[in-house]
C-alpha positions as a Python dict, from the first residue, in 0.01 Angstrom:
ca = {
    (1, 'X'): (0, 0, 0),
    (2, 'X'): (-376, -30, -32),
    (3, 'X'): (-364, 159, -391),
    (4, 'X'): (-107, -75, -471),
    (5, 'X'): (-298, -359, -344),
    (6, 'X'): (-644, -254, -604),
    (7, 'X'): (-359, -193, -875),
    (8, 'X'): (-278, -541, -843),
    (9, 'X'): (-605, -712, -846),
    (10, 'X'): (-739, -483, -1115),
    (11, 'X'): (-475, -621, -1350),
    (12, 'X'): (-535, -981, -1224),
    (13, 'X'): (-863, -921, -1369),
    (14, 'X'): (-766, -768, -1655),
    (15, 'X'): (-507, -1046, -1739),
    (16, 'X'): (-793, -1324, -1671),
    (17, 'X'): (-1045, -1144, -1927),
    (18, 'X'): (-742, -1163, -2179),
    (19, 'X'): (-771, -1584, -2138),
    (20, 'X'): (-1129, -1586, -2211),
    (21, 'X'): (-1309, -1680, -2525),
    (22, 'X'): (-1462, -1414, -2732),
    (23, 'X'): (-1812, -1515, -2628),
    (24, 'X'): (-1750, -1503, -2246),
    (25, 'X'): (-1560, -1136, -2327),
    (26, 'X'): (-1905, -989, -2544),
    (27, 'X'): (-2124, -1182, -2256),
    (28, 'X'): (-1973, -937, -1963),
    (29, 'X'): (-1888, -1083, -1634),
    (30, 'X'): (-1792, -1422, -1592),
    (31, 'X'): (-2140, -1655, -1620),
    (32, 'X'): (-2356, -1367, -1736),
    (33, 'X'): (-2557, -1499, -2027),
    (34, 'X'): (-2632, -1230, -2316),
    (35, 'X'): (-2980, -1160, -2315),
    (36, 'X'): (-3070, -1242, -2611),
    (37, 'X'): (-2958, -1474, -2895),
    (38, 'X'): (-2800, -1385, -3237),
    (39, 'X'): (-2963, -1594, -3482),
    (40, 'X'): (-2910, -1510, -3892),
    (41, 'X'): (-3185, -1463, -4153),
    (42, 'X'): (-3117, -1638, -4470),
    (43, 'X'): (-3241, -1291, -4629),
    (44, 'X'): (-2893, -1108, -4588),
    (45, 'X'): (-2756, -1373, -4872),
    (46, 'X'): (-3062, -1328, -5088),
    (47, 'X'): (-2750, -1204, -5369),
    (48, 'X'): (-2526, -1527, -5286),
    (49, 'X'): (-2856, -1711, -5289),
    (50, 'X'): (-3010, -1607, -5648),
    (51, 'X'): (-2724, -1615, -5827),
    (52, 'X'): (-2692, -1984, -5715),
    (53, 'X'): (-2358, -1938, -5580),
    (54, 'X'): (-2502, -2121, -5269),
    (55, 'X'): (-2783, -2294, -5226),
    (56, 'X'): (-3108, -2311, -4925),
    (57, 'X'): (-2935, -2666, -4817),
    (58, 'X'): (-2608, -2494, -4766),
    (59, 'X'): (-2750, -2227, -4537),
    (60, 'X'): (-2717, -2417, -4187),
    (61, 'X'): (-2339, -2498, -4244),
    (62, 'X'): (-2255, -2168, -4372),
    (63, 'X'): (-2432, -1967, -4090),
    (64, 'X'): (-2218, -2188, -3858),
    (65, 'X'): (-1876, -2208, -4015),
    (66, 'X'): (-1831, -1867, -4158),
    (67, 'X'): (-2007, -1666, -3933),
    (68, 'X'): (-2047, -1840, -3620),
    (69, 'X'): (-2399, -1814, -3573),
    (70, 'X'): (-2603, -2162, -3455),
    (71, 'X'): (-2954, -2034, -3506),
    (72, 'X'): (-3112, -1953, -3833),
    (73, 'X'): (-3378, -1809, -3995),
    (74, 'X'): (-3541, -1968, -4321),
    (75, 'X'): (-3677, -1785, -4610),
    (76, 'X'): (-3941, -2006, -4809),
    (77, 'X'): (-3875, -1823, -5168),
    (78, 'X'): (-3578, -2041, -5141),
    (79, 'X'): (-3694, -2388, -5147),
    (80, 'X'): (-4065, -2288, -5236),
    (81, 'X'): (-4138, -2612, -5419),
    (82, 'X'): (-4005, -2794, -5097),
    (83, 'X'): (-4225, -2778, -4812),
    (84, 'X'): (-4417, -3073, -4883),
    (85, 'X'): (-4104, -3235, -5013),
    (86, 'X'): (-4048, -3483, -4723),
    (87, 'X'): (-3667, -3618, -4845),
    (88, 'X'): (-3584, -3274, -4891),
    (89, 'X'): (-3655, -3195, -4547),
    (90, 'X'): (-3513, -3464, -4396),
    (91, 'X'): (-3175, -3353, -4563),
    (92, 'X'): (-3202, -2951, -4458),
    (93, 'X'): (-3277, -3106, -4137),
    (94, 'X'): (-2998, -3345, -4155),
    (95, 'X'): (-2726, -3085, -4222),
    (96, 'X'): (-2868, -2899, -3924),
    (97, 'X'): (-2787, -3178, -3689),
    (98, 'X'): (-2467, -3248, -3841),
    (99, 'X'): (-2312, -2817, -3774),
    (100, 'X'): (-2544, -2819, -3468),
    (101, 'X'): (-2766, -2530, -3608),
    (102, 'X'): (-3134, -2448, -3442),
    (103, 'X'): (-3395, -2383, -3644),
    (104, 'X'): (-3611, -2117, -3579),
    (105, 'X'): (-3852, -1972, -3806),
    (106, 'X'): (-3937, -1980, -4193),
    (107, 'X'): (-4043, -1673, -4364),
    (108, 'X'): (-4336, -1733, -4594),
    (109, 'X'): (-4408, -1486, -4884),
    (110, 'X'): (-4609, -1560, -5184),
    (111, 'X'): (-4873, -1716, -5065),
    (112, 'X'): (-5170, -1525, -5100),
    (113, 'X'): (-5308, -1229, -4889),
    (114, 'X'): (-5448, -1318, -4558),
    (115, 'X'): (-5619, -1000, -4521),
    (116, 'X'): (-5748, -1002, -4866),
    (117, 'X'): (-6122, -866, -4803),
    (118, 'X'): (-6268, -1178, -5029),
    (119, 'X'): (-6350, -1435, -4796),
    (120, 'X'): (-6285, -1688, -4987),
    (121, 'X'): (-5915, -1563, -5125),
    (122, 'X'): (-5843, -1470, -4778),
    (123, 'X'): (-5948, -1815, -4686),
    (124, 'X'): (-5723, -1958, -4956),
    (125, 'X'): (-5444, -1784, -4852),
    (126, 'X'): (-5432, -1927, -4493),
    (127, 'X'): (-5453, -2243, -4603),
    (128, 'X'): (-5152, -2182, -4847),
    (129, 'X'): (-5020, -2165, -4513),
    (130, 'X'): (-5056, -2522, -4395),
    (131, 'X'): (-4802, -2686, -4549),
    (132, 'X'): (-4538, -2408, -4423),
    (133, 'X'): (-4663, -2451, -4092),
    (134, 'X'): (-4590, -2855, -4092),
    (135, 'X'): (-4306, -2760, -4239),
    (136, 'X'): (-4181, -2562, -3985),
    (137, 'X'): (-4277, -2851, -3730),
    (138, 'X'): (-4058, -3113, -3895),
    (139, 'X'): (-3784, -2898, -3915),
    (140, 'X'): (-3792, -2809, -3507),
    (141, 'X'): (-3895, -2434, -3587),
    (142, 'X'): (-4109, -2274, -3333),
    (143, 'X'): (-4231, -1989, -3566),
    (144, 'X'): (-4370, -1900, -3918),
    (145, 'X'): (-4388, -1530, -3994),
    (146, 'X'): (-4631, -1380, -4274),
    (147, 'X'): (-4755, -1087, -4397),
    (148, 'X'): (-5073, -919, -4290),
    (149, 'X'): (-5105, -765, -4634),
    (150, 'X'): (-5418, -677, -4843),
    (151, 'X'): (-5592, -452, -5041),
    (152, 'X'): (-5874, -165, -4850),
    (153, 'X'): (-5872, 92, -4626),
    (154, 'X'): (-5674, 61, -4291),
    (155, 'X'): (-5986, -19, -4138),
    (156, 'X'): (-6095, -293, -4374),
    (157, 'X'): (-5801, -442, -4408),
    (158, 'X'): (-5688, -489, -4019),
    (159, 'X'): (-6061, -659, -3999),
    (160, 'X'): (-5995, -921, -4287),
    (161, 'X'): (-5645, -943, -4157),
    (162, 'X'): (-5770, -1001, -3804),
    (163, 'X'): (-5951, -1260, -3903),
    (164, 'X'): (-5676, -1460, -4124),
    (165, 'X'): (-5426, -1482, -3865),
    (166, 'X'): (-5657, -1618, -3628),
    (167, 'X'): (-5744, -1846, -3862),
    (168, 'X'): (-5414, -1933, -3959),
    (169, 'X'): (-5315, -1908, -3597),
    (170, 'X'): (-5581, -2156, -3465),
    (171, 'X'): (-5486, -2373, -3723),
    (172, 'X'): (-5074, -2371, -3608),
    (173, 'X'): (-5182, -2385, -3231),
    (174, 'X'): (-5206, -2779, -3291),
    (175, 'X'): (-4849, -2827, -3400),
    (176, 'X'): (-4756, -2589, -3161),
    (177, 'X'): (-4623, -2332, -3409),
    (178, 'X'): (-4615, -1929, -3379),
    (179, 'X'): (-4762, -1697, -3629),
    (180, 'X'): (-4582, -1378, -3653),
    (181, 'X'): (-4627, -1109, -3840),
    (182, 'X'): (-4330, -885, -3969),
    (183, 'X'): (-4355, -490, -4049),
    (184, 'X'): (-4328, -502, -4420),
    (185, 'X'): (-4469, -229, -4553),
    (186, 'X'): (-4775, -101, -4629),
    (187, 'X'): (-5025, -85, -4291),
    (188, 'X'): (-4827, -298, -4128),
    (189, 'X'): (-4570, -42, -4115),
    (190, 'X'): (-4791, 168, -3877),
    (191, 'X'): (-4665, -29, -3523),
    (192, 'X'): (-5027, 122, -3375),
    (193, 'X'): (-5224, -45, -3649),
    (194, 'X'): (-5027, -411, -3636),
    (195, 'X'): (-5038, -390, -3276),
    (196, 'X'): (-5399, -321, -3246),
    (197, 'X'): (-5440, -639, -3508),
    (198, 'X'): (-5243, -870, -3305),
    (199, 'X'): (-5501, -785, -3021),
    (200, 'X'): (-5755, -841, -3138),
    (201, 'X'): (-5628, -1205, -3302),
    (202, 'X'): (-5610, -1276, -2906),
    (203, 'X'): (-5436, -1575, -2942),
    (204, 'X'): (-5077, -1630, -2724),
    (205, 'X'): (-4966, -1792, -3008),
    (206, 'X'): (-5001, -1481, -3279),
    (207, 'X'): (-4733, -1227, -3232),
    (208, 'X'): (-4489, -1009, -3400),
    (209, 'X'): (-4127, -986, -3535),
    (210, 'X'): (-4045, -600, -3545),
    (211, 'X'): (-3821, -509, -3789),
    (212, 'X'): (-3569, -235, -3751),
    (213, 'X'): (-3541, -127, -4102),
    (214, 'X'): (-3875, -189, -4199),
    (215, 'X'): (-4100, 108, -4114),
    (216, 'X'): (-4164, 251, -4423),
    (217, 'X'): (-4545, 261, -4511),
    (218, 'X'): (-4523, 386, -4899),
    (219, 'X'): (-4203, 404, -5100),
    (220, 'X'): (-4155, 637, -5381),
    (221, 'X'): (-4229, 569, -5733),
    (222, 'X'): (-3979, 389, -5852),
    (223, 'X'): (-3789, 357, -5559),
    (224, 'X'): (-3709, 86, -5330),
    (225, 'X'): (-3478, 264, -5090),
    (226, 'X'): (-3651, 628, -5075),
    (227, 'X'): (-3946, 636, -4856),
    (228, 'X'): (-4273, 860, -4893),
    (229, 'X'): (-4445, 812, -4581),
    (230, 'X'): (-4247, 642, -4310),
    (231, 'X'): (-4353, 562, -3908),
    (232, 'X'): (-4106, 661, -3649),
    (233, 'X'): (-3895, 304, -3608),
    (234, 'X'): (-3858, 387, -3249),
    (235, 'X'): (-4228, 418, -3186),
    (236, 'X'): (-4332, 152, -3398),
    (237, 'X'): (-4071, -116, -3229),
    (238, 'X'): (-4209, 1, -2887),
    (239, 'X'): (-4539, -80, -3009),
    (240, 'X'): (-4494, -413, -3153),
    (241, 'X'): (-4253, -547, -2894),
    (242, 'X'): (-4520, -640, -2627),
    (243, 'X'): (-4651, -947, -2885),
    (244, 'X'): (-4282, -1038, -3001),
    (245, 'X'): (-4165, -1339, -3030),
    (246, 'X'): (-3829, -1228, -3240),
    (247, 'X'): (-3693, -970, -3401),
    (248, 'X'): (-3503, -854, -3722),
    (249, 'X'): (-3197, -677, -3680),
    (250, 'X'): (-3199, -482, -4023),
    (251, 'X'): (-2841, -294, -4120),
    (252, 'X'): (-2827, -120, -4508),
    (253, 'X'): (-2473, 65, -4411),
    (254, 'X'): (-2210, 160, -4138),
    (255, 'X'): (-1968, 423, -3996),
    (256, 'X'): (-1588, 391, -3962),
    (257, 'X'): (-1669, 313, -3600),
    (258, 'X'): (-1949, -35, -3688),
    (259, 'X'): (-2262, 208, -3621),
    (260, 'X'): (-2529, 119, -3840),
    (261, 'X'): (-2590, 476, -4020),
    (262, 'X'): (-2942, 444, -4069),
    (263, 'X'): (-3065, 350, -3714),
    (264, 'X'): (-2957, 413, -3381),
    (265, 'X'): (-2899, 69, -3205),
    (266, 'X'): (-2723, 242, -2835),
    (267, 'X'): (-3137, 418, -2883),
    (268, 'X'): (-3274, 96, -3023),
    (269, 'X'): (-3126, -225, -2793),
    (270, 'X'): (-3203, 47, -2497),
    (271, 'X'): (-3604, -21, -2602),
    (272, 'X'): (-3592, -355, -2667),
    (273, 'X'): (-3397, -442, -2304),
    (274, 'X'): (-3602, -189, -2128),
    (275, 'X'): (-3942, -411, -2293),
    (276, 'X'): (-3814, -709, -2092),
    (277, 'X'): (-3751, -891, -2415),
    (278, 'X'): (-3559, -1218, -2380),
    (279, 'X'): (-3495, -1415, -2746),
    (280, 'X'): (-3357, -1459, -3080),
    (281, 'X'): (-3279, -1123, -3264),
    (282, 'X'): (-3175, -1186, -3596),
    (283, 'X'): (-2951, -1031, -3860),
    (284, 'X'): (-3037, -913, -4157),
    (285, 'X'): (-2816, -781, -4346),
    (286, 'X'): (-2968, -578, -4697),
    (287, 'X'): (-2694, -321, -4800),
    (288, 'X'): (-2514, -292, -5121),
    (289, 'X'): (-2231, -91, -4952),
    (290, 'X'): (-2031, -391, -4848),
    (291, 'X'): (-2071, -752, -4976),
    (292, 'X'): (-2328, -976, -4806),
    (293, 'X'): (-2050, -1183, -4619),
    (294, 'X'): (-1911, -881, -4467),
    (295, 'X'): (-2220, -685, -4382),
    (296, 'X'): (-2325, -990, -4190),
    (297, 'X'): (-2011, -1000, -3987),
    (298, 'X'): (-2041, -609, -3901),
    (299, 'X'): (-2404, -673, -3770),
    (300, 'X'): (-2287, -955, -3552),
    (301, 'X'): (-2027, -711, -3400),
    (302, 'X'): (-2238, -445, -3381),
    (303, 'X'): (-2525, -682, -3210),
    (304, 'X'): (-2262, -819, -2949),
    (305, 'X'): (-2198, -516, -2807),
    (306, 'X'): (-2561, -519, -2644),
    (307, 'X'): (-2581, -857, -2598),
    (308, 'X'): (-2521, -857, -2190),
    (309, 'X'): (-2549, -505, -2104),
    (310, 'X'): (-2811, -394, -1819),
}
């Protein structure tokens, strides 16, 4: 009678989970919130986006209707002419509101090296910087991330970088802005190195956006998938977690069973819970294997699986 009895109220359970939405099924037991939020970087469409079969203004509606995602991620190649462009803003902004999207960083690239070892370049290049970070303040972003890039030896260059983000950083404080800094190749690759630079910037509002995919210090001539020197993604996540203030879910390719086949997210999600981390972890999606639509919709799957688990 009393097996009976758990017989019965295990499939009462089972037959309640089956009435639940998809997001309270992913999120575990009923009124356990995932921890962390799924947000999508504009990135995985660069294709879509260069080809002009969609434009940066159609980003916040497409991230919402297609894929389901309410938080995004800007990339400022995109509209690069537009971050002074107040009208233009207002619109992005606008269509935001309208699909009930978040904003929550911009990516800035092209602006100049902020650990160039000329002081006055590197100077330059923070203040290439403003107008993204005001940017990012209209639009109800909390972060810009930039690169930590210039020209040395690993010494010299974490000094001169050092110094440009807390520039740059000082600067952003006043709107209340982040300044993170993404592995993307080069010394920023090494997780000990970046780590040791967003020390010694010393300011809570300087961090980091670890990137899954992106550990890979020198590429091979020629080559922009095949790496010559690459840091241990494992180690170098573990390092830069402690400052981060996001991070980039990076997928190239999957198995039959949704596994991304180039990193090992049951190892992965296991560090970044274990660090404590509560926030936005966003896809990006940068294979060739599948189309950009559908490699965005395997990440999400793949990223829900960890979303509530202890």
């Amino acid at each position: 009678m009393q097996q009976n009895r758990r017989s019965f109220l295990r499939n009462l359970g089972l037959a309640a989970a089956a009435t639940l939405p998809a997001a309270d099924l992913w999120a575990g037991t009923l009124g356990q919130k995932p921890f962390f939020e799924i947000s999508l970087a504009e990135w995985s469409l660069h294709r879509a986006l260069r080809s002009k079969k969609i434009d940066n203004l159609d980003f916040p509606a497409l991230a919402k209707k297609e894929f389901g995602i309410s938080v995004v991620e800007y990339v400022n190649q995109f509209f690069k002419d537009k971050a002074e462009d107040s009208a233009y803003l207002k619109d992005l902004l606008q269509r935001c509101k309208d699909n009930g999207v978040k904003n929550h960083l911009i990516m800035i690239d092209g602006e100049g090296e902020i650990g160039n070892k000329d002081a006055a370049k590197r100077k330059q290049a923070v203040e290439n910087h403003y107008k993204w970070v005001e940017a990012a303040k209209f639009l109800g972003c909390k972060t810009i991330r930039v690169n930590a890039a210039g020209e040395g030896s690993a010494d010299e260059v974490k000094k001169s970088a050092t110094d440009g983000l807390h520039s740059l950083s000082e600067f952003a404080a006043k709107t209340g802005i982040n300044v993170i800094v993404e592995n993307h190749g080069g010394y920023s690759s090494n997780g000990q190195w970046l780590s040791e630079v967003i020390k010694g910037v010393g300011l809570k509002n300087c961090g980091t956006l670890p990137d899954f995919g992106n550990f890979c210090i020198k590429r091979k001539a020629g080559s922009y998938h095949e790496c010559e020197d690459e840091y241990d993604r494992y180690k170098g996540t573990q390092e830069l977690l402690p400052y981060a203030k996001g991070i980039s879910a990076k997928t190239f390719d999957f198995d039959a069973k949704g596994n991304c086949v180039e990193t090992d997210y049951d190892r992965m999600m296991g560090i970044v819970k274990k660090s404590g981390f509560k926030g936005i972890i966003g896809i990006e999606y940068e294979g060739d294997t599948l189309g950009e639509y559908e490699g965005i919709k395997k990440t999400k799957q793949l990223l829900e699986r960890y979303a509530s688990q202890a």
